[in-house]
Short mmCIF file of C-alpha atoms in Angstrom, two decimals:
data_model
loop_
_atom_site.label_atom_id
_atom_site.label_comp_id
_atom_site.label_asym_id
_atom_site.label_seq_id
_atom_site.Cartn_x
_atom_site.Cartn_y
_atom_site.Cartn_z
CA UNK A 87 6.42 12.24 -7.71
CA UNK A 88 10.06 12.22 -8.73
CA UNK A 89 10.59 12.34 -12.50
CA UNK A 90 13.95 11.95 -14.36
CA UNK A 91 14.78 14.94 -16.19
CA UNK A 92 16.54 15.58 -19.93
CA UNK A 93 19.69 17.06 -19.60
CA UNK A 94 22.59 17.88 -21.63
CA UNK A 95 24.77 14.57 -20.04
CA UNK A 96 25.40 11.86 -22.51
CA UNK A 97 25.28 9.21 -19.36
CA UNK A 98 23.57 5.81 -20.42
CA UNK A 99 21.68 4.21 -17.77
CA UNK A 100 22.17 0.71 -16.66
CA UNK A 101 19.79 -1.66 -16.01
CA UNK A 102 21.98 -1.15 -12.17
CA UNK A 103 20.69 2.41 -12.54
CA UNK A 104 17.42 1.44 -13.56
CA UNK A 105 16.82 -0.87 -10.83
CA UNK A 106 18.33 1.80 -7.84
CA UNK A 107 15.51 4.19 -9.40
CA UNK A 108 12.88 1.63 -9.54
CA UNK A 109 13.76 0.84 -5.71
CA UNK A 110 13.38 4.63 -4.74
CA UNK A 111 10.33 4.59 -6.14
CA UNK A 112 8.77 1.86 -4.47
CA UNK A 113 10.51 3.00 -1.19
CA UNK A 114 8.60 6.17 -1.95
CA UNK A 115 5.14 4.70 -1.66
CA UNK A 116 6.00 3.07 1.19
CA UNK A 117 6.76 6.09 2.95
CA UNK A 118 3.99 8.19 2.32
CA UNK A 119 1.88 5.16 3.09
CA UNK A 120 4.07 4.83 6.33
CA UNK A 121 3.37 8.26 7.22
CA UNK A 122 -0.25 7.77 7.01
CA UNK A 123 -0.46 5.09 8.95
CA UNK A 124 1.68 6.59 11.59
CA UNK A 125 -1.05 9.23 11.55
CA UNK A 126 -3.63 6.83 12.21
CA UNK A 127 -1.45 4.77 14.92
CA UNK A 128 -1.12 8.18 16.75
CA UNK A 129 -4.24 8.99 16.68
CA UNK A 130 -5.84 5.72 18.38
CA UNK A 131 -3.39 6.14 21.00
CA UNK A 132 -4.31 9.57 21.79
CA UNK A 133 -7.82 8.23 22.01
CA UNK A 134 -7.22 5.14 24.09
CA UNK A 135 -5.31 7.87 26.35
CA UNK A 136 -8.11 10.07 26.39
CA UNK A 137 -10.71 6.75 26.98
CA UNK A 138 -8.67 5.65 30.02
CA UNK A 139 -8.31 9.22 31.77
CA UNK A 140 -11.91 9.53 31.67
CA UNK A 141 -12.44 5.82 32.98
CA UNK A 142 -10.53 7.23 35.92
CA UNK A 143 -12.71 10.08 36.34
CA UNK A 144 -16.02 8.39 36.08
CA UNK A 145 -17.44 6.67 38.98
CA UNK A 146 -20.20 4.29 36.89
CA UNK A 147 -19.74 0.36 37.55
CA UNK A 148 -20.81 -0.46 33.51
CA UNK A 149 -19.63 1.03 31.13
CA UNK A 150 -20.65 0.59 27.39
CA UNK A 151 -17.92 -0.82 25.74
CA UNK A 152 -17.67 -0.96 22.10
CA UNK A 153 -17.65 -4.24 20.72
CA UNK A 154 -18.01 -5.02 16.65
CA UNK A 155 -21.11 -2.61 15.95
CA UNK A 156 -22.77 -3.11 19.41
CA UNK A 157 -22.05 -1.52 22.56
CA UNK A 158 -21.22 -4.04 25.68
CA UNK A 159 -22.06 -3.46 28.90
CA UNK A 160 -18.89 -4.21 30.62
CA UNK A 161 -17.48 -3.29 34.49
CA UNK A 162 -15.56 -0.79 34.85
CA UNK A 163 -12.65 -3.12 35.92
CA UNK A 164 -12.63 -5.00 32.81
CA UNK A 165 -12.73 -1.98 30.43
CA UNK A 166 -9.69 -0.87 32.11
CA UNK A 167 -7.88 -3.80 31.54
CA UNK A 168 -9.15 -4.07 27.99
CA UNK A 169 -7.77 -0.22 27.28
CA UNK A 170 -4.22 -1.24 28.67
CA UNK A 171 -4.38 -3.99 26.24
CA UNK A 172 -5.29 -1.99 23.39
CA UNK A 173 -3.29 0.52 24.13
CA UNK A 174 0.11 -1.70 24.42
CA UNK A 175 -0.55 -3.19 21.29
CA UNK A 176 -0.96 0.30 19.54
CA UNK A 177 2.47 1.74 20.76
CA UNK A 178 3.99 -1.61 19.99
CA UNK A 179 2.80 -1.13 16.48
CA UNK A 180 3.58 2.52 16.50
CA UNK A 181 7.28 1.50 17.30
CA UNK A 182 7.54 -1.00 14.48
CA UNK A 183 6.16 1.83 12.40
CA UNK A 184 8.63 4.25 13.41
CA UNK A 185 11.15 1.69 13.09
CA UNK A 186 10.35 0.92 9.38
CA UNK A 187 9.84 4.50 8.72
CA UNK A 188 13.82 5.56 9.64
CA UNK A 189 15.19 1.83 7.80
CA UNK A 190 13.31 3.40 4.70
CA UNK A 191 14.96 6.87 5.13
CA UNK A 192 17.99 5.72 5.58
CA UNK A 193 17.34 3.89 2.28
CA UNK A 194 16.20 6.12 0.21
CA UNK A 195 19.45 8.56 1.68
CA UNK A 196 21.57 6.12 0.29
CA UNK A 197 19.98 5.54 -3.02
CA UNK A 198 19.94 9.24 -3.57
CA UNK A 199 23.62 9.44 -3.11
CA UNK A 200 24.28 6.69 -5.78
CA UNK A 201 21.72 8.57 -8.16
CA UNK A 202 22.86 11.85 -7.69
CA UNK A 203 25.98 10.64 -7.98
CA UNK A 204 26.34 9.36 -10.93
CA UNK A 205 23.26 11.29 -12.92
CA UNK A 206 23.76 14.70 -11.24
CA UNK A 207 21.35 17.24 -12.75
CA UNK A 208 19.65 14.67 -15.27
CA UNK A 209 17.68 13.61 -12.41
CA UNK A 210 15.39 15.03 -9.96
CA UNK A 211 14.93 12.85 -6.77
CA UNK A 212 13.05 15.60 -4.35
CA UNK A 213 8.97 15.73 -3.36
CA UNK A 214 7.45 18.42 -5.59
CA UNK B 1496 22.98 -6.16 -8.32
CA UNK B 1497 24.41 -7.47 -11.32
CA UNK B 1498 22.03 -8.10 -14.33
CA UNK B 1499 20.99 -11.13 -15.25
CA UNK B 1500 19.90 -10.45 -19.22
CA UNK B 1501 21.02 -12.74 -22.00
CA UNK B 1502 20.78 -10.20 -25.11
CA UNK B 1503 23.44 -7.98 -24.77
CA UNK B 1504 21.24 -4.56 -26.17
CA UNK B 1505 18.13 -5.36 -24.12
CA UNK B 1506 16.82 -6.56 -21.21
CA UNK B 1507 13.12 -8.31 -21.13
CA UNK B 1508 11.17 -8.17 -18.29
CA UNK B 1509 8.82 -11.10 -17.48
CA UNK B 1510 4.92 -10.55 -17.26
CA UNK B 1511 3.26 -10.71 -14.21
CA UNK B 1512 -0.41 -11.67 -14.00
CA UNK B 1513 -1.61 -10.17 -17.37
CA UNK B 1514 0.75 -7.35 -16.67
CA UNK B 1515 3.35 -7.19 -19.15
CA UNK B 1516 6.53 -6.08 -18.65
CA UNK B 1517 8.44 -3.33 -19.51
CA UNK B 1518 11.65 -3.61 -21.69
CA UNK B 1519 14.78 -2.43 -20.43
CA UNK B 1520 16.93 -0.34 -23.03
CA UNK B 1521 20.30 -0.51 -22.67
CA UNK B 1522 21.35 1.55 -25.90
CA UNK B 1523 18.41 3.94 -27.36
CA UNK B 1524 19.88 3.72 -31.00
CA UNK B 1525 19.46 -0.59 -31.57
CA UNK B 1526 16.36 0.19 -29.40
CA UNK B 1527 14.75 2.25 -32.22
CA UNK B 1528 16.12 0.11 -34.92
CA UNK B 1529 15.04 -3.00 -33.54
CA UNK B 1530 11.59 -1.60 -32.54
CA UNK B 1531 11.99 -0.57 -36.74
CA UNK B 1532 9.90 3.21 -35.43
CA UNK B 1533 10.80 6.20 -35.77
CA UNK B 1534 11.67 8.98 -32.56
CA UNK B 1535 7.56 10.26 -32.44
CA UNK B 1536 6.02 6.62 -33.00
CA UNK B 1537 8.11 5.23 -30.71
CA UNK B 1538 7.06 8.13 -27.81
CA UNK B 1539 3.78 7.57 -28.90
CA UNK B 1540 3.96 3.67 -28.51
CA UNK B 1541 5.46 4.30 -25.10
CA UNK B 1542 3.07 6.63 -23.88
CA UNK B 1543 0.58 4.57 -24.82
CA UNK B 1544 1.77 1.70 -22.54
CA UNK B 1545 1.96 4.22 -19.70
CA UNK B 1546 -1.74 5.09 -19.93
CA UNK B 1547 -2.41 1.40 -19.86
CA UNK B 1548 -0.18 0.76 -17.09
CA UNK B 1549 -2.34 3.27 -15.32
CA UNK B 1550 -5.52 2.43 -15.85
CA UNK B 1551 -4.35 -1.20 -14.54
CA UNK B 1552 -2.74 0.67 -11.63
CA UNK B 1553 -6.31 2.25 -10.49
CA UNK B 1554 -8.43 -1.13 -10.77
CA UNK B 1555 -5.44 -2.42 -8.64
CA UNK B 1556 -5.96 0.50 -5.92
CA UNK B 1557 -9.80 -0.08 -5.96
CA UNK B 1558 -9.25 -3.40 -4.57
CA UNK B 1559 -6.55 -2.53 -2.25
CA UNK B 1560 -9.13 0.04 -0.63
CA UNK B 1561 -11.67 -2.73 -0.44
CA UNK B 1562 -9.71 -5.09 0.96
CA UNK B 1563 -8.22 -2.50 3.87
CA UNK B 1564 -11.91 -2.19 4.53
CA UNK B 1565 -13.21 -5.77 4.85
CA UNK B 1566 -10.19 -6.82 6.72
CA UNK B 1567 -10.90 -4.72 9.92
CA UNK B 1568 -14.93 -5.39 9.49
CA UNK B 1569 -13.58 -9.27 9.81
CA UNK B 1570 -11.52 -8.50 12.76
CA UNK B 1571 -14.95 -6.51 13.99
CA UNK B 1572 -16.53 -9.97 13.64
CA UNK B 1573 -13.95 -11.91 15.47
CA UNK B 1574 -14.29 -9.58 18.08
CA UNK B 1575 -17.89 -9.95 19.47
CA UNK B 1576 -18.08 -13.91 18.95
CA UNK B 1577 -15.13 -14.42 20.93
CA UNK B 1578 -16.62 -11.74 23.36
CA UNK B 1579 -20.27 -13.76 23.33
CA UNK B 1580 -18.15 -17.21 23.92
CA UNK B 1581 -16.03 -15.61 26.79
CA UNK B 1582 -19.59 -14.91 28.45
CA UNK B 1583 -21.51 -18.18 27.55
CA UNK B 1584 -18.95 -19.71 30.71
CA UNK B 1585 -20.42 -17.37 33.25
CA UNK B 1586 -24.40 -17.83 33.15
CA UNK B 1587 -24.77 -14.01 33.07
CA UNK B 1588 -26.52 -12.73 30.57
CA UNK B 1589 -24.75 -10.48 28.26
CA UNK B 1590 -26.10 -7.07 27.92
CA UNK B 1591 -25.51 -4.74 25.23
CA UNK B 1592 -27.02 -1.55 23.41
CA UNK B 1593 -27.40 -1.38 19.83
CA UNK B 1594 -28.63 0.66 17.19
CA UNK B 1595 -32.14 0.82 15.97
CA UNK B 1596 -31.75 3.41 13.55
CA UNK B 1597 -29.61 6.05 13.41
CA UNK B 1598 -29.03 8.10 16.59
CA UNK B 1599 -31.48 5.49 18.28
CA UNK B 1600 -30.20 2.55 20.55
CA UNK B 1601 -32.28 0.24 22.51
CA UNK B 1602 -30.81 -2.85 24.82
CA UNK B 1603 -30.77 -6.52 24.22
CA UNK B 1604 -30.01 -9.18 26.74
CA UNK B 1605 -28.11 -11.84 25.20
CA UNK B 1606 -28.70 -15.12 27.20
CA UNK B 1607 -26.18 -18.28 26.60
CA UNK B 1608 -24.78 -17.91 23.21
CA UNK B 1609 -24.15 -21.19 21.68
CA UNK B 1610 -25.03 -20.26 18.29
CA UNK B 1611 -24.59 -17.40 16.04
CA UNK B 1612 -25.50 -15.92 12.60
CA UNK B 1613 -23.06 -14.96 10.13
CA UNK B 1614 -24.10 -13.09 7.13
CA UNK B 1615 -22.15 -14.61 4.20
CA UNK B 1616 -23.58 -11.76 1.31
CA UNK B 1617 -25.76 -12.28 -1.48
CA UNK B 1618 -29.08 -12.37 0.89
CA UNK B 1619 -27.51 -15.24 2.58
CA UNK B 1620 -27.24 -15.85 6.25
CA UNK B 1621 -26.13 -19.39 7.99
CA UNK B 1622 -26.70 -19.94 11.33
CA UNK B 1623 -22.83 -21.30 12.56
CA UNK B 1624 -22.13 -22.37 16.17
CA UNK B 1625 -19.33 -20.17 18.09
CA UNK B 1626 -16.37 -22.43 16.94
CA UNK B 1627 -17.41 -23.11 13.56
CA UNK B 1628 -18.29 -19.11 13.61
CA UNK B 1629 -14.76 -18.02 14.96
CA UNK B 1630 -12.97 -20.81 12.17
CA UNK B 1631 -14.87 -19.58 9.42
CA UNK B 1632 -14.06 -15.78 10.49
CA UNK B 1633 -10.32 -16.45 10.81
CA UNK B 1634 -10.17 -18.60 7.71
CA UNK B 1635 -11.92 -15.38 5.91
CA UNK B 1636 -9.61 -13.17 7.70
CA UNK B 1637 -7.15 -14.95 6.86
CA UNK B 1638 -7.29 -14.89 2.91
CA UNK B 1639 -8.33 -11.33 3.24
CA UNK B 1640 -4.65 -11.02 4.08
CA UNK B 1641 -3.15 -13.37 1.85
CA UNK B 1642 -4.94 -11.42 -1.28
CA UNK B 1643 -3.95 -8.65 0.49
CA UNK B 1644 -0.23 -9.51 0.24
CA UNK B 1645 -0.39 -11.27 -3.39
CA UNK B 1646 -2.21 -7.48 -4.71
CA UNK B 1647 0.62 -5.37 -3.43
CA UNK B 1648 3.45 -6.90 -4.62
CA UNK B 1649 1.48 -6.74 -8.19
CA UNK B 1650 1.04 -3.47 -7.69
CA UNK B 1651 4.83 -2.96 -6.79
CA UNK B 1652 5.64 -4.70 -9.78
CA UNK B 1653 3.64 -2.65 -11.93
CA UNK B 1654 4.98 0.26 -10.43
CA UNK B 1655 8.52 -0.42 -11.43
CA UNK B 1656 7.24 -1.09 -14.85
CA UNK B 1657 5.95 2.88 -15.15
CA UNK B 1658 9.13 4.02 -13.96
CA UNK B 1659 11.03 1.83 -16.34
CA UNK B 1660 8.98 3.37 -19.29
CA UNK B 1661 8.93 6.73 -17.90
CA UNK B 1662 12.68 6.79 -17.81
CA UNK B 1663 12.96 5.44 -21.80
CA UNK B 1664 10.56 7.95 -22.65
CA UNK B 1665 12.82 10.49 -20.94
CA UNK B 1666 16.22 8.64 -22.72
CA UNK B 1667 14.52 8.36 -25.95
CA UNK B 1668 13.25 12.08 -25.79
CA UNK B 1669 16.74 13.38 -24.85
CA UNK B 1670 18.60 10.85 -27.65
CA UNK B 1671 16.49 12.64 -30.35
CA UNK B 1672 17.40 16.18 -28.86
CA UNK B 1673 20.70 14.98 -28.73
CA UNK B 1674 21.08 13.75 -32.54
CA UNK B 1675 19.10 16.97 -33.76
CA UNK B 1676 21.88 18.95 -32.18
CA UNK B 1677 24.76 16.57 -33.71
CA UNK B 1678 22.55 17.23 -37.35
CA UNK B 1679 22.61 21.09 -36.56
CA UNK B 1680 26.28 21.65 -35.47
CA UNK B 1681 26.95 19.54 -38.55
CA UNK B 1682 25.00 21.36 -40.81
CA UNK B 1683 26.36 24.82 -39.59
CA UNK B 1684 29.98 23.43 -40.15
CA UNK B 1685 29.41 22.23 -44.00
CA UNK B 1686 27.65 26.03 -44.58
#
């Protein structure tokens, strides 16, 4: 968590101020949450990868697909067009994640600049 | 961003459902006199407001993780009655394998679906037909997201308070270092 520190500089803060550290705060959450859901994102991809490969593999007509809490029994066709599905709308949501996560960077780069800027040592803006 | 406050020493920050706001200092010194406390009251007063800004921050988390949770079992829902109506078209039964008990499964034949159960909590289950069933999901689903929504922004909200009252602890704290020194270099000059 990134703490402002007491140091020897007389510099007042402004509300400006207090608002540019109050926005690097909240862009702060949002990363780490960002991360972890870019975690999760990659992770059902790699498992929709790994589902499909072994759809290839198999030679069963039904497969049990999981639908809800129950397990379907569903052609093998239809699975595999089920798995594309899921697995477009993952990496499309894995892009917009990525996308957000390098706005936010960029962001919080920026904001950091100001801060340092102007407070120098009085504050500390780094992950501990 | 240019500030908007009408007292020229302070700057109030409105309250946000039952969350009050923090006040913005702009000068530490009319701070303390207006507050009429003293450096350690003041810290203490401060303080004090962070620990409740915390506690409100943890309810608010609580029901952020319940509401990530519900929202996907909803979507779950969704899921096998539009699955059940997609097969009610073909005549086929539907065939699926569920679970018993844990680690057992056994298989159920669904024939044409044209009504389902939804459990709506509290021992209570209503038999719905698929529309009404898939309606009544997405309307669920749909506030799940707009709480959703309304609970983060509060959260943000209260977030920026903390820092706000973190950073006048940290002004206040130096301000008093500060005039002890001014007192001391004083005090060495007129000895």
């Amino acid at each position: 968590m990134q703490q402002e520190q007491g140091g020897k500089s007389d510099t007042e803060v402004t509300w400006e101020d207090q608002q540019n550290i109050n926005k690097f705060g909240r862009l702060n959450n949002r990363i780490h949450e960002l991360l972890d859901e870019i975690k999760t994102a990659k992770e059902t991809n790699d498992n929709l990868e790994d589902a499909s490969n072994e759809l290839i593999l198999t030679d069963e007509e039904v497969i049990r697909f999981q639908v809800g809490e129950v397990f379907v029994h569903v052609p093998n066709d239809e699975v595999e067009n089920r798995i594309e599905e899921m697995k477009e709308a993952t990496s499309k949501n894995l892009e917009k994640l990525e996308e957000e996560k390098g706005t936010i960077l960029a962001q919080m780069a920026e904001l950091k600049k100001i801060l340092y800027g102007k407070f120098k040592d009085s504050i500390n803006l780094e992950e501990d | 961003m240019a500030s908007t406050s009408i007292e020229t020493t302070t700057t109030t920050a409105a309250e946000r459902r039952g969350i009050p706001g923090a006040q913005f200092v702009e000068d530490v010194q009319t701070y303390l006199s207006q507050l009429g406390l003293d450096v350690n009251s003041a810290l203490s007063f401060l303080q004090e407001r962070l620990q409740q800004y915390k506690l409100v921050e943890m309810k608010l988390l609580a029901q952020q993780r319940d509401l990530q949770a519900k929202i996907p079992d909803i979507e779950k829902c969704l899921d096998v009655v539009g699955t059940l109506q997609a097969k009610k078209g073909t005549g086929e039964a539907l065939i699926a394998d569920f679970e018993v008990s844990e680690g057992i499964y056994s298989r159920a034949h669904l024939e044409d679906a044209d009504s389902v159960c939804l459990w709506l909590g509290a021992n209570v289950m209503l038999e719905y037909s698929c529309e009404e069933a898939t309606s009544l999901l997405q309307n669920n689903l749909d506030n799940a997201r707009a709480s959703l929504e309304v609970l983060i922004a509060d959260l943000q909200f209260l977030r920026d308070q903390v820092t706000i009252t973190q950073v006048t602890i940290a002004r206040v704290y130096n301000w008093d270092v500060h005039q002890r020194r001014i007192r001391q270099a004083t005090a060495a000059k007129d000895s």
